[in-house]
CSV table of C-alpha atoms and ligand atoms in Angstrom, one decimal:
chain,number,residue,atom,x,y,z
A,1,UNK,CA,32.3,23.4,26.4
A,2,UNK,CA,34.7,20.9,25.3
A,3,UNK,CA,36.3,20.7,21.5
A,4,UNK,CA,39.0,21.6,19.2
A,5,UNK,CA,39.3,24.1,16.6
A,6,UNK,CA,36.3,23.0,13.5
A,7,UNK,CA,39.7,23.7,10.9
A,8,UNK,CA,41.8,21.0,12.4
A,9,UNK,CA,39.2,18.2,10.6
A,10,UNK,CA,41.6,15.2,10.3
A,11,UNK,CA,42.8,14.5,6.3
A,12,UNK,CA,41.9,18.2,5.4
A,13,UNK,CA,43.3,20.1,2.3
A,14,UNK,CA,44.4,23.2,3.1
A,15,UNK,CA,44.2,26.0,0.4
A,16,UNK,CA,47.7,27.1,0.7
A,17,UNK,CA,48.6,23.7,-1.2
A,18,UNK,CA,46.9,25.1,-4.3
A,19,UNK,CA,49.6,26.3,-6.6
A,20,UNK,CA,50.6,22.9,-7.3
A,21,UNK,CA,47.3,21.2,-8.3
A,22,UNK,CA,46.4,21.0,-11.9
A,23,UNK,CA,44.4,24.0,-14.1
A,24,UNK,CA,41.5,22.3,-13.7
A,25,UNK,CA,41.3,22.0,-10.2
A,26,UNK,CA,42.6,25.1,-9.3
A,27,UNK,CA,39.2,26.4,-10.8
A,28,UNK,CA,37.0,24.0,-9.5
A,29,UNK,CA,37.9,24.1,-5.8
A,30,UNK,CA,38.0,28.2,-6.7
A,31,UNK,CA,34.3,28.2,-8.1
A,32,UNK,CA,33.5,25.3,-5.5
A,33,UNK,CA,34.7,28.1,-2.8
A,34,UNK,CA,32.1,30.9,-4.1
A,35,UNK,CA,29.3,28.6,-4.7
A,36,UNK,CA,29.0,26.7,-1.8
A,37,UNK,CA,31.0,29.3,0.7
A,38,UNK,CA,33.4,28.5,3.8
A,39,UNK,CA,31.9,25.9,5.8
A,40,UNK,CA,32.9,23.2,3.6
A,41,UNK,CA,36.2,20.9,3.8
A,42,UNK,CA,37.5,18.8,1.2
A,43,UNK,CA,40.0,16.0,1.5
A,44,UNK,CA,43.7,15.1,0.9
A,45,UNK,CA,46.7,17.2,0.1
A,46,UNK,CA,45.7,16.8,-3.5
A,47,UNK,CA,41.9,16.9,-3.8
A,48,UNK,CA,40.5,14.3,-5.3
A,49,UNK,CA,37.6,14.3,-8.4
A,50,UNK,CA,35.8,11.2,-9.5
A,51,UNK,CA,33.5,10.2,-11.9
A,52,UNK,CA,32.9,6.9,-12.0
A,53,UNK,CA,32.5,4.3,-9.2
A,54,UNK,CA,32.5,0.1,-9.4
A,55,UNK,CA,32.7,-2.2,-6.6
A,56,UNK,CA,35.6,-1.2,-4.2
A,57,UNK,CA,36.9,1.1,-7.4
A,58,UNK,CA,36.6,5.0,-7.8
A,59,UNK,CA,38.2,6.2,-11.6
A,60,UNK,CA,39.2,10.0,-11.6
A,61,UNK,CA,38.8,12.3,-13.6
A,62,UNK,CA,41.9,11.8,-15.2
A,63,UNK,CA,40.8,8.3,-15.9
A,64,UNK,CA,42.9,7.2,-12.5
A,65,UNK,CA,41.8,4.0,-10.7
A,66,UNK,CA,41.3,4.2,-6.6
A,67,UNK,CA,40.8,1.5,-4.4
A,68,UNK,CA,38.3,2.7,-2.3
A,69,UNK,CA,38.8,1.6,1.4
A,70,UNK,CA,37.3,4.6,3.2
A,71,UNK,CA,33.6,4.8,2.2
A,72,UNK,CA,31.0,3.1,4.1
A,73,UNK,CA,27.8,4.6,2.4
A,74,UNK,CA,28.6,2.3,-1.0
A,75,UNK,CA,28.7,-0.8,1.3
A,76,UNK,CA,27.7,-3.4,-1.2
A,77,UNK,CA,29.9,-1.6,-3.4
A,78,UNK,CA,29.6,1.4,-5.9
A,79,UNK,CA,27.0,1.8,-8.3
A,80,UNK,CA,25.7,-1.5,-7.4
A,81,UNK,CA,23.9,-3.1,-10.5
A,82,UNK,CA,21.0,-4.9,-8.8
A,83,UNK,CA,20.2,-1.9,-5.9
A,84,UNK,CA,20.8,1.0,-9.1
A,85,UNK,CA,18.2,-1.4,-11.5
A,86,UNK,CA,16.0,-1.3,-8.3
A,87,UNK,CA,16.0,2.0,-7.5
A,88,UNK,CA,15.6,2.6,-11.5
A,89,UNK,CA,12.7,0.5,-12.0
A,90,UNK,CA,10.7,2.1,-8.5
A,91,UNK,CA,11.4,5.7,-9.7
A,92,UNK,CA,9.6,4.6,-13.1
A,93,UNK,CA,6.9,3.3,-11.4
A,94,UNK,CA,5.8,5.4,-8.4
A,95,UNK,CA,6.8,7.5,-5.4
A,96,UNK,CA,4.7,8.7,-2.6
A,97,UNK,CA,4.8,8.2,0.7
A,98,UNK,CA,3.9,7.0,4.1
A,99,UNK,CA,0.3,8.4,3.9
A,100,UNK,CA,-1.2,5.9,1.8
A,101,UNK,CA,-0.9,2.2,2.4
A,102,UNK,CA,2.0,0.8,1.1
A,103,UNK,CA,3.4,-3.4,1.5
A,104,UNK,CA,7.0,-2.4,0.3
A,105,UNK,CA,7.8,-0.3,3.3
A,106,UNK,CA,6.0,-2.3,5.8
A,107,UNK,CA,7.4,-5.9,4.6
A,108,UNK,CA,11.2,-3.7,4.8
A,109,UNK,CA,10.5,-2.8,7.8
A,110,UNK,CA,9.4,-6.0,9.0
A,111,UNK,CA,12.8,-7.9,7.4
A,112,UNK,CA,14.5,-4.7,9.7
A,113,UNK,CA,13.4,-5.7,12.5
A,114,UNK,CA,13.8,-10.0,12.2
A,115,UNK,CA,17.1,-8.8,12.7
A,116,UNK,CA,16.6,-6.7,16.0
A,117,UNK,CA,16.6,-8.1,19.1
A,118,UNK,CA,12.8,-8.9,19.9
A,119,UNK,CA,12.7,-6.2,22.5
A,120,UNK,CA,13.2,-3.8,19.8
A,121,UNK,CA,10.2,-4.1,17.3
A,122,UNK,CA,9.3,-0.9,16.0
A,123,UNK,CA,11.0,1.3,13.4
A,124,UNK,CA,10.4,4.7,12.2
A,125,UNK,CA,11.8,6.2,9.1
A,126,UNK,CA,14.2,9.4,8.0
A,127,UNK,CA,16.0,10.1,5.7
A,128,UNK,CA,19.6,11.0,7.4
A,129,UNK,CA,21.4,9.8,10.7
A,130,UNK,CA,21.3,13.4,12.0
A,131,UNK,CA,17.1,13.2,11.6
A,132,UNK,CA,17.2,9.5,13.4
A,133,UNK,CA,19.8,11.0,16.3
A,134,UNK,CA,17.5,14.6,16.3
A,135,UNK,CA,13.8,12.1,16.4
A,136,UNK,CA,15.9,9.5,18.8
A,137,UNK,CA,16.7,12.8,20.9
A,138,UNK,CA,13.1,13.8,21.1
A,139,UNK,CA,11.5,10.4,21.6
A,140,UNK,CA,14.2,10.0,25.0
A,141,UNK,CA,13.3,14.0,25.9
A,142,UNK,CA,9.8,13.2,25.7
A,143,UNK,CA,9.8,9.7,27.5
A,144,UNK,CA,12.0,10.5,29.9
A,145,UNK,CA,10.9,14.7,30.3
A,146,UNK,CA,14.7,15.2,30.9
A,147,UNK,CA,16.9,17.8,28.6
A,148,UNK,CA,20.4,16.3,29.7
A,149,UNK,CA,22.5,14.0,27.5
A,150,UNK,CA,26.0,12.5,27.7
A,151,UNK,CA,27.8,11.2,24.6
A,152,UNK,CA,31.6,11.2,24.1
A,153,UNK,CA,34.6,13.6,24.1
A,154,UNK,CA,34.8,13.7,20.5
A,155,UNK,CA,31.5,12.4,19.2
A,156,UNK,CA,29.9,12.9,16.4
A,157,UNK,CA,26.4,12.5,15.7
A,158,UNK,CA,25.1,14.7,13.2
A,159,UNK,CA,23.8,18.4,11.7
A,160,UNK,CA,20.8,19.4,12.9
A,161,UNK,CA,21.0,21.8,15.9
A,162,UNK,CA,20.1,19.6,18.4
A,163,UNK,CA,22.5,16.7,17.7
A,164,UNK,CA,25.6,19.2,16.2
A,165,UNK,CA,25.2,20.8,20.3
A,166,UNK,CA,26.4,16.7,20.8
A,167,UNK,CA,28.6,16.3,18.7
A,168,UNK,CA,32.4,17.9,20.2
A,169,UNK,CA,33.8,16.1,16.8
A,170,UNK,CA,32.6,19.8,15.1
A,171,UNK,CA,34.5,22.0,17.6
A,172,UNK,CA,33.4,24.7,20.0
A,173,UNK,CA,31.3,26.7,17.9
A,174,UNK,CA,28.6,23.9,17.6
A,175,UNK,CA,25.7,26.2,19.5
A,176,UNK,CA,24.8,25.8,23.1
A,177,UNK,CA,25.8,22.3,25.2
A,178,UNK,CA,25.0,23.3,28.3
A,179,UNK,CA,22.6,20.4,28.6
A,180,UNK,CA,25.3,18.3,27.3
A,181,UNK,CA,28.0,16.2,29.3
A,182,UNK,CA,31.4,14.4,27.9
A,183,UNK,CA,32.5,11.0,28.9
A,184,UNK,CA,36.1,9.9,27.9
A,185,UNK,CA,35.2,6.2,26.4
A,186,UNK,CA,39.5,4.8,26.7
A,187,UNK,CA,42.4,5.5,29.1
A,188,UNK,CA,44.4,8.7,27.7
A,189,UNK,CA,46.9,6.4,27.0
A,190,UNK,CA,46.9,3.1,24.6
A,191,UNK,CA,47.0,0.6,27.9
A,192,UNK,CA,45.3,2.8,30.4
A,193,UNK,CA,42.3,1.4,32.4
A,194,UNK,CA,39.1,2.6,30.4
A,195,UNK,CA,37.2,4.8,33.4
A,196,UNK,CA,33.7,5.2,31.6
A,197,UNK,CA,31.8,4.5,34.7
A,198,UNK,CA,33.3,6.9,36.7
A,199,UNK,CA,33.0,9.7,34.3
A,200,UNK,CA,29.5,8.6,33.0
A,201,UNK,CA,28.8,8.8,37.4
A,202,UNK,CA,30.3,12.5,37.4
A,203,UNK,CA,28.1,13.5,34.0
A,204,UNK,CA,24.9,12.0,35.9
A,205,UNK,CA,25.6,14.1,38.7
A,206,UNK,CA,26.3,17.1,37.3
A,207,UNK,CA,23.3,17.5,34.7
A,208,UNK,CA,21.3,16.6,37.9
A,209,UNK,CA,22.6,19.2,39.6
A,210,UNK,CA,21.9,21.2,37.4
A,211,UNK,CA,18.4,20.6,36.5
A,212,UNK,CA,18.4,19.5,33.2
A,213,UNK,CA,17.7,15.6,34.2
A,214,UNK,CA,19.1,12.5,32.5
A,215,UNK,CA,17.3,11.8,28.7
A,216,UNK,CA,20.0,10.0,27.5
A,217,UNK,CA,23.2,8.5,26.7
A,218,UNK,CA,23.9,8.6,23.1
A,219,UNK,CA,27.1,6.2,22.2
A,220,UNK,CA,28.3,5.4,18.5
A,221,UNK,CA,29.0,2.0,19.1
A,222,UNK,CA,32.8,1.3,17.5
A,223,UNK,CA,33.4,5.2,18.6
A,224,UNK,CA,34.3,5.7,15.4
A,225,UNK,CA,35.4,9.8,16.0
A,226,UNK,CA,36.7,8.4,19.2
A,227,UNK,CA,39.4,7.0,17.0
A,228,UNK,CA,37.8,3.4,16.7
A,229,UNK,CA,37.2,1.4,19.6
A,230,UNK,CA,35.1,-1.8,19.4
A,231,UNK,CA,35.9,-2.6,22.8
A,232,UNK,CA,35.5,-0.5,25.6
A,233,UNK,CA,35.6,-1.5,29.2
A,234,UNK,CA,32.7,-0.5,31.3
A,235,UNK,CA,30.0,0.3,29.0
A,236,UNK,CA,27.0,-2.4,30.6
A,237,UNK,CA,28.0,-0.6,33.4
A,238,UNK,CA,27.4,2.7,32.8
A,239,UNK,CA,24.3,2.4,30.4
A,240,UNK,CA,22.7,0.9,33.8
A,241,UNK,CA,23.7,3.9,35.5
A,242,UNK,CA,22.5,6.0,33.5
A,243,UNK,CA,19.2,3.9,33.1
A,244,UNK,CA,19.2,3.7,37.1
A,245,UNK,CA,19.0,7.7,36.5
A,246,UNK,CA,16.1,7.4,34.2
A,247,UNK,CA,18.0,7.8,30.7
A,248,UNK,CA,17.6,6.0,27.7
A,249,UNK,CA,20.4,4.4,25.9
A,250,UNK,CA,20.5,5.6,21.9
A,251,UNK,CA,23.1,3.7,19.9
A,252,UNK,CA,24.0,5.2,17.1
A,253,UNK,CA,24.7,2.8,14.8
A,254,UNK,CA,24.9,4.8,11.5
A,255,UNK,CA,28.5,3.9,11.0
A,256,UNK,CA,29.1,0.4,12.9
A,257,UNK,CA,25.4,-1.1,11.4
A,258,UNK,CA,24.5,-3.2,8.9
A,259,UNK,CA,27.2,-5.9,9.3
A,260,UNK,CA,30.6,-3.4,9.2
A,261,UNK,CA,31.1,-5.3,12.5
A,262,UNK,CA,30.1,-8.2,10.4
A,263,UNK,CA,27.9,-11.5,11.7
A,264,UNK,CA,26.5,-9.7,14.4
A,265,UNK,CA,25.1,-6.9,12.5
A,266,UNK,CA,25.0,-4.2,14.6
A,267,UNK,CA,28.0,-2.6,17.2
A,268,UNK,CA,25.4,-2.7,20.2
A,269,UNK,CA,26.2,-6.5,20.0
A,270,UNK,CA,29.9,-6.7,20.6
A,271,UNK,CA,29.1,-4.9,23.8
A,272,UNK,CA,26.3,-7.8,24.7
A,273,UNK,CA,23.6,-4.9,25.2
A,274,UNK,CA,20.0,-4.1,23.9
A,275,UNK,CA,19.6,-0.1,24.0
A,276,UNK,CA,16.7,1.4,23.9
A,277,UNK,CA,16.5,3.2,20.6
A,278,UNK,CA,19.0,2.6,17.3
A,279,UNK,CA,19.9,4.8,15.2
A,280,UNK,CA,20.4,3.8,11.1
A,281,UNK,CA,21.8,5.7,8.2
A,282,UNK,CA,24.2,5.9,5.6
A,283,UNK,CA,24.7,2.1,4.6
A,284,UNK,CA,21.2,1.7,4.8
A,285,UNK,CA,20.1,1.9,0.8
A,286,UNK,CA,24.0,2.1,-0.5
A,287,UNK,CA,24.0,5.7,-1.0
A,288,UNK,CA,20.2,6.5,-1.1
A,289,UNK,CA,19.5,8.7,1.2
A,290,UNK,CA,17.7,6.4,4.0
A,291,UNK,CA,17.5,6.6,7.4
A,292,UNK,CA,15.6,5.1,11.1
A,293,UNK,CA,14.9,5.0,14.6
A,294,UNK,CA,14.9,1.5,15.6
A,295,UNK,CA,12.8,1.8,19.3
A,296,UNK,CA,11.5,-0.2,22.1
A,297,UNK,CA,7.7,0.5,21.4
A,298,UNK,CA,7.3,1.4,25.2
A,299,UNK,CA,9.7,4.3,25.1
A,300,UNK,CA,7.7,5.2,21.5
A,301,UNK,CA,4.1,5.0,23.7
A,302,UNK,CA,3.5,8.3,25.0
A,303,UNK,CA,5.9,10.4,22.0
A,304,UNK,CA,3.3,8.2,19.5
A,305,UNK,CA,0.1,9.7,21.6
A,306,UNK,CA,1.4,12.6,22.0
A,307,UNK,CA,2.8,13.8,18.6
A,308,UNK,CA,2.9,12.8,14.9
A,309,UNK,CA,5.0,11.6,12.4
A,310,UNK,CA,5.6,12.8,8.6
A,311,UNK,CA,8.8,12.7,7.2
A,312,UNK,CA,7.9,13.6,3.4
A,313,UNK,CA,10.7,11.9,1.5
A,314,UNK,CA,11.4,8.8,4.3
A,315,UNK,CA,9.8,5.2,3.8
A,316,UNK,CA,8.5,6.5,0.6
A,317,UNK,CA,8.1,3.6,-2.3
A,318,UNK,CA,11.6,4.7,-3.7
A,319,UNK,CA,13.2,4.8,-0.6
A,320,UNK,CA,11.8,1.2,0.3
A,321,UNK,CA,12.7,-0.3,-2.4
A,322,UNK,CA,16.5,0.8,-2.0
A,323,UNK,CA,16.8,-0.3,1.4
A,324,UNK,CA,15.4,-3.6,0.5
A,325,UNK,CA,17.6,-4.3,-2.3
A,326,UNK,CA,21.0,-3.4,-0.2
A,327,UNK,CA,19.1,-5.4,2.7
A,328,UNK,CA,19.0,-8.5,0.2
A,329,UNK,CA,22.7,-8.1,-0.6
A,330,UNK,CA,23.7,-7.2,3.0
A,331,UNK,CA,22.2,-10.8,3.7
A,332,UNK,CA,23.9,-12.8,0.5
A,333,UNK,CA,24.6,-16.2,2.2
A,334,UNK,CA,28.9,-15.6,3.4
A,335,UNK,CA,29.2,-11.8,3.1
A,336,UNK,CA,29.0,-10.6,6.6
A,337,UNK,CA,31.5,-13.9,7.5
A,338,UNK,CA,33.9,-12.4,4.7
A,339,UNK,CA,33.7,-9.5,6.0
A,340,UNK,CA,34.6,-11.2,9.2
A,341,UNK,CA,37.5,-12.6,7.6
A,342,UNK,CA,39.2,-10.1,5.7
A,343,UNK,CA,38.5,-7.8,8.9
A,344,UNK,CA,40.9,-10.5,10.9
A,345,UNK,CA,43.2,-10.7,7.5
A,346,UNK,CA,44.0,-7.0,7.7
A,347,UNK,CA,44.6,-7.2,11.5
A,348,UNK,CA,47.0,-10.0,11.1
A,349,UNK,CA,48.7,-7.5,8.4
A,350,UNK,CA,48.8,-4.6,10.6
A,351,UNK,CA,50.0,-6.7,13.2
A,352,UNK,CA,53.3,-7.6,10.8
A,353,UNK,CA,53.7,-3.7,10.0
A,354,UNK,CA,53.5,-3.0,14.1
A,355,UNK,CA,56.4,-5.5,14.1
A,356,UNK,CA,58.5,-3.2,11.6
A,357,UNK,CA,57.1,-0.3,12.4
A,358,UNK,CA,57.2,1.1,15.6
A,359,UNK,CA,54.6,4.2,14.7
A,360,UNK,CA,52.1,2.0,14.8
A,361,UNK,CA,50.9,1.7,18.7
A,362,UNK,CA,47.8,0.1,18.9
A,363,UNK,CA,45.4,-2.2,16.0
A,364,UNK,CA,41.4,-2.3,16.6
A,365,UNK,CA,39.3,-3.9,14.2
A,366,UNK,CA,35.9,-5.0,14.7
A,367,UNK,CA,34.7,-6.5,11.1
A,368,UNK,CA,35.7,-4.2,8.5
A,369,UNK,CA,35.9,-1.4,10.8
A,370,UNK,CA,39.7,-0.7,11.5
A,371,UNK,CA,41.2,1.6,13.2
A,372,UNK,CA,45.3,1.8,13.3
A,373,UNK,CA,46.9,4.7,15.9
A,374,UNK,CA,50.0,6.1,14.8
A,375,UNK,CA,52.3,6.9,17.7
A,376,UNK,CA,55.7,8.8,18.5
A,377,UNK,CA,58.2,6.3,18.5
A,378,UNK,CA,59.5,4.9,22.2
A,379,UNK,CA,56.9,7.8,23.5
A,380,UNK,CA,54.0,6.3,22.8
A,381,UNK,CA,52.6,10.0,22.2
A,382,UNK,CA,49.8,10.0,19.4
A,383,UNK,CA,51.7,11.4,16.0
A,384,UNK,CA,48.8,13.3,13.6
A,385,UNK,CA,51.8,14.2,11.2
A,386,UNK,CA,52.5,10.5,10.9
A,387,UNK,CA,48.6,10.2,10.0
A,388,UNK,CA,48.7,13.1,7.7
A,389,UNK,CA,51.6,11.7,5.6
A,390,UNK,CA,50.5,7.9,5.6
A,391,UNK,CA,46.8,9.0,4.4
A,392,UNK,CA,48.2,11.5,1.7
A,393,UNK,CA,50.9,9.1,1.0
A,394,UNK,CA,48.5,6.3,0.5
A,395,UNK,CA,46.1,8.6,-1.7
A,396,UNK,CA,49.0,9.4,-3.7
A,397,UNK,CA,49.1,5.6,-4.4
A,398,UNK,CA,45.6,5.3,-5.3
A,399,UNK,CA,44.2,4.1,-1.9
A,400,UNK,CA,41.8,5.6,-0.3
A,401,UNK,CA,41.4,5.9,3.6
A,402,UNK,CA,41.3,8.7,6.1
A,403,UNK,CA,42.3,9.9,9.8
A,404,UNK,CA,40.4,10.4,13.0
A,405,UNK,CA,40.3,10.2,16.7
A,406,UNK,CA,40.5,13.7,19.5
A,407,UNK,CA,44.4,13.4,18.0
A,408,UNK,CA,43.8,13.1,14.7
A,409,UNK,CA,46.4,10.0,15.1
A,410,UNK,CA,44.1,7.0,13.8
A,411,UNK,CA,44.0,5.7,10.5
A,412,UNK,CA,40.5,5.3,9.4
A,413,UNK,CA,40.4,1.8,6.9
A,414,UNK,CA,36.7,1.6,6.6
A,415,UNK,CA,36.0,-0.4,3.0
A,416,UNK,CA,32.5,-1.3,1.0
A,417,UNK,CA,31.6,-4.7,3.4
A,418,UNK,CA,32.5,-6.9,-0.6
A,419,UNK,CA,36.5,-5.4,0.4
A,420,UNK,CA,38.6,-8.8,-0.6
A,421,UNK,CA,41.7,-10.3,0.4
A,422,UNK,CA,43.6,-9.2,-2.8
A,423,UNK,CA,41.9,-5.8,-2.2
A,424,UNK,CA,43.4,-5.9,1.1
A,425,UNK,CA,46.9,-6.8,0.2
A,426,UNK,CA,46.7,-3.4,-2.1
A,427,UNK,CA,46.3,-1.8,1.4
A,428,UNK,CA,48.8,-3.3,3.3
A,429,UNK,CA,51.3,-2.8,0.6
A,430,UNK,CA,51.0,0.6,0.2
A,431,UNK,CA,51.1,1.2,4.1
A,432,UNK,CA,54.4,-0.2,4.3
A,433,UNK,CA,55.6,2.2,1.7
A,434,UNK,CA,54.2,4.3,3.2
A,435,UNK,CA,55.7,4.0,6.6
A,436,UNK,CA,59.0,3.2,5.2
A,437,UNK,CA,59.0,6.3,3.5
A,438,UNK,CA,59.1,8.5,7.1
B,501,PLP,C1,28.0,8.1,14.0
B,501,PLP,C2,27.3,9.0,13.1
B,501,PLP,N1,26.1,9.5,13.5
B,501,PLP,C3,25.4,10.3,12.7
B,501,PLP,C4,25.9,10.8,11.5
B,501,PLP,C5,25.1,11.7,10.7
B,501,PLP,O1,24.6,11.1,9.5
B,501,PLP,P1,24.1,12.0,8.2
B,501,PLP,O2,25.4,12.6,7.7
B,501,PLP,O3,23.5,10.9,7.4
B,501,PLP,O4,23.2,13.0,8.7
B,501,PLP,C6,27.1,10.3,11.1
B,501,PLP,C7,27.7,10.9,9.8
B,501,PLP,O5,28.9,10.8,9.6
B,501,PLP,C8,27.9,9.5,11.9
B,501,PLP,O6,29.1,9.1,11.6
């Protein structure tokens, strides 16, 4: 079993910084602690309480103004006014689900999939990634009659218990993974030769070995946990091995789909591949909870005949209705090419800071996915301390982004898809403080 220790969560507060922290939230991360017990982290040096969110904003408690350039869910931006009056209006008016005939959820899922590749035509729905990955893992089990699946050394992929045993990004208490082999999707070091195939070739062999078969390789497709990588070297390659060992290929694309990659819509399509089944989530309905399986209907054939399908609170009227109305923002003629554009104007800004800064060893952005690795300077070694201080440093100034990657080295800028250029330059400008403050 590989994995690191679940504590060492990138961008986590640690309770010993408590005596600092104001009255109030002294109590409330104290009350927060008995009511919801241990397993929960929170985020930043000083926690952070909001109460109101707008666009790219989030105001505090204390009536403080964040730009928000962390959270994906809100894509089309907090609280926003046309999905909220959509949502409002279908909660007045009914909510059932899937059992009776309904045109909202089949004319969403037909404006789904017009923006699939024809192969894949079929969509079922959940309400969460983990139930798309955990239904995606028992479609390919099913199909395929195979137990083994390979994802990457620090994946993540959800909380049930069949996809937490695949995702390392937890740590090694995540429940049994024997079935379960880890692929390394990048060199070890910014420069060195990518070698999925090879270790994709060793995982085939070794789950074949021993007995549990190939179901699948599942593969978030900007490796987001993996610290960011739109581009990885290899991957056609290996998905055909592992198809040429009678696996599936699942991308995940709860975090790179619905146009964080921007124009092309989903991360399978910077890699120029069609997988088998997609996984949907948290963009989906701008913070309703919405999920899917996006399949190949001939890998859905014999799960379909085999099995039903209920999911009581997925594809019901509400849920419909809130996907639809992000889905018609999503597709607002010139978003997805803005988000193209402001993805390439914050990678021409990071570029200046790597010119400054030597900390700053590597710069991948695929839309507004971005993805920034803080290094040792001259050693090229990956610095989590660095992370740690430019994250809380940026917080501190009222931005908000995170950390990630198996070092914890990678600044995570991950903004609502309407993130602007002036929005942007709020970023930029408080990176440089912060790095010129080390
Ligand atoms: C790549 C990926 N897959 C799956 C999930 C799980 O989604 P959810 O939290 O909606 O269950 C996440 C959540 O962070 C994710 O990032």
């Amino acid at each position: 079993m590989t994995g690191r220790d679940p504590t060492a969560m990138p961008n986590v507060f640690r309770a010993d910084n408590i005596a600092d922290l104001s009255a109030r939230s002294q109590d409330l991360i104290a009350r927060r602690a008995r009511a919801l017990g241990p397993a929960y982290r929170l985020f930043y040096e000083r926690p952070l309480e909001f109460v109101r969110g707008e666009g790219c904003w989030l105001t505090s408690a204390n009536g403080d103004r964040y730009l928000d350039a962390y959270n994906n869910v809100a894509a089309m931006g907090h609280c926003h006014p046309a999905i909220v009056e959509a949502v409002s209006a279908q909660l007045g008016r009914l909510n059932t689900h899937t059992r009776y005939l309904d045109e909202q959820i089949v004319q969403y899922a037909e404006d789904l999939l017009s923006l699939f590749p024809a192969e894949l035509s079929q969509v079922m729905f959940t309400c969460t990634g983990s139930e798309a990955n955990d239904l995606a893992l028992r479609v390919a089990r099913h199909h395929t009659q195979a137990r083994g699946v390979i994802v990457t050394a620090n994946a993540y992929h959800g909380v049930t218990e069949a996809v937490a045993a695949i995702s390392p990004a937890l740590g090694p208490h995540r429940g049994d993974d024997s079935h379960v082999r880890y692929v390394r999707p990048r060199g070890v070091a910014i420069g060195d030769p990518d070698r999925l195939m090879e270790s994709v070739a060793e995982a085939i062999g070794s789950l074949q070995r021993d007995g549990h078969g190939v179901a699948a390789i599942m593969l978030d497709t900007i490796f987001s946990t993996d610290g960011v990588l739109p581009r990885v070297d290899d991957l056609a390659g290996a998905i055909e091995l592992v198809r040429q060992a009678g696996g599936l290929f699942i991308a995940d694309e709860v975090q790179a789909g619905f146009g964080r990659v921007g124009p092309d819509y989903w991360g399978f399509r910077l890699h120029g591949l069609i997988p088998d089944l997609v996984t949907l989530g948290k963009p989906m309905a701008n913070g309703y909870p919405v999920g899917a399986l996006v399949a190949q209907p001939d890998f859905l054939s014999r799960f379909g005949r085999d099995n039903r399908y209920f999911n009581t609170f997925a594809g019901g009227q509400v849920a419909a209705v809130a996907a639809a109305a992000t889905l018609r923002e999503i597709l607002r003629p010139g978003l997805l090419q803005s988000v193209a554009a402001v993805g390439q104007y914050m990678r021409e800004g990071l570029l200046g800071l790597a010119r400054s800064y030597s900390a700053i060893g590597d710069v991948r952005v695929a839309g507004l996915s971005i993805g920034v690795e803080l290094v040792r300077s001259g050693a090229g070694e990956p610095d989590p301390e660095m992370a740690a201080h430019v994250v809380n440093s940026l917080a501190s100034q009222k931005v908000l982004i995170s950390a990630t990657g198996p070092d914890a080295n990678v600044l995570k800028i991950r903004p609502p898809l309407i993130f602007d250029q002036d929005h942007a330059d709020i970023v930029l400008a408080a990176l440089r403080k912060a790095l010129h403050a080390r």
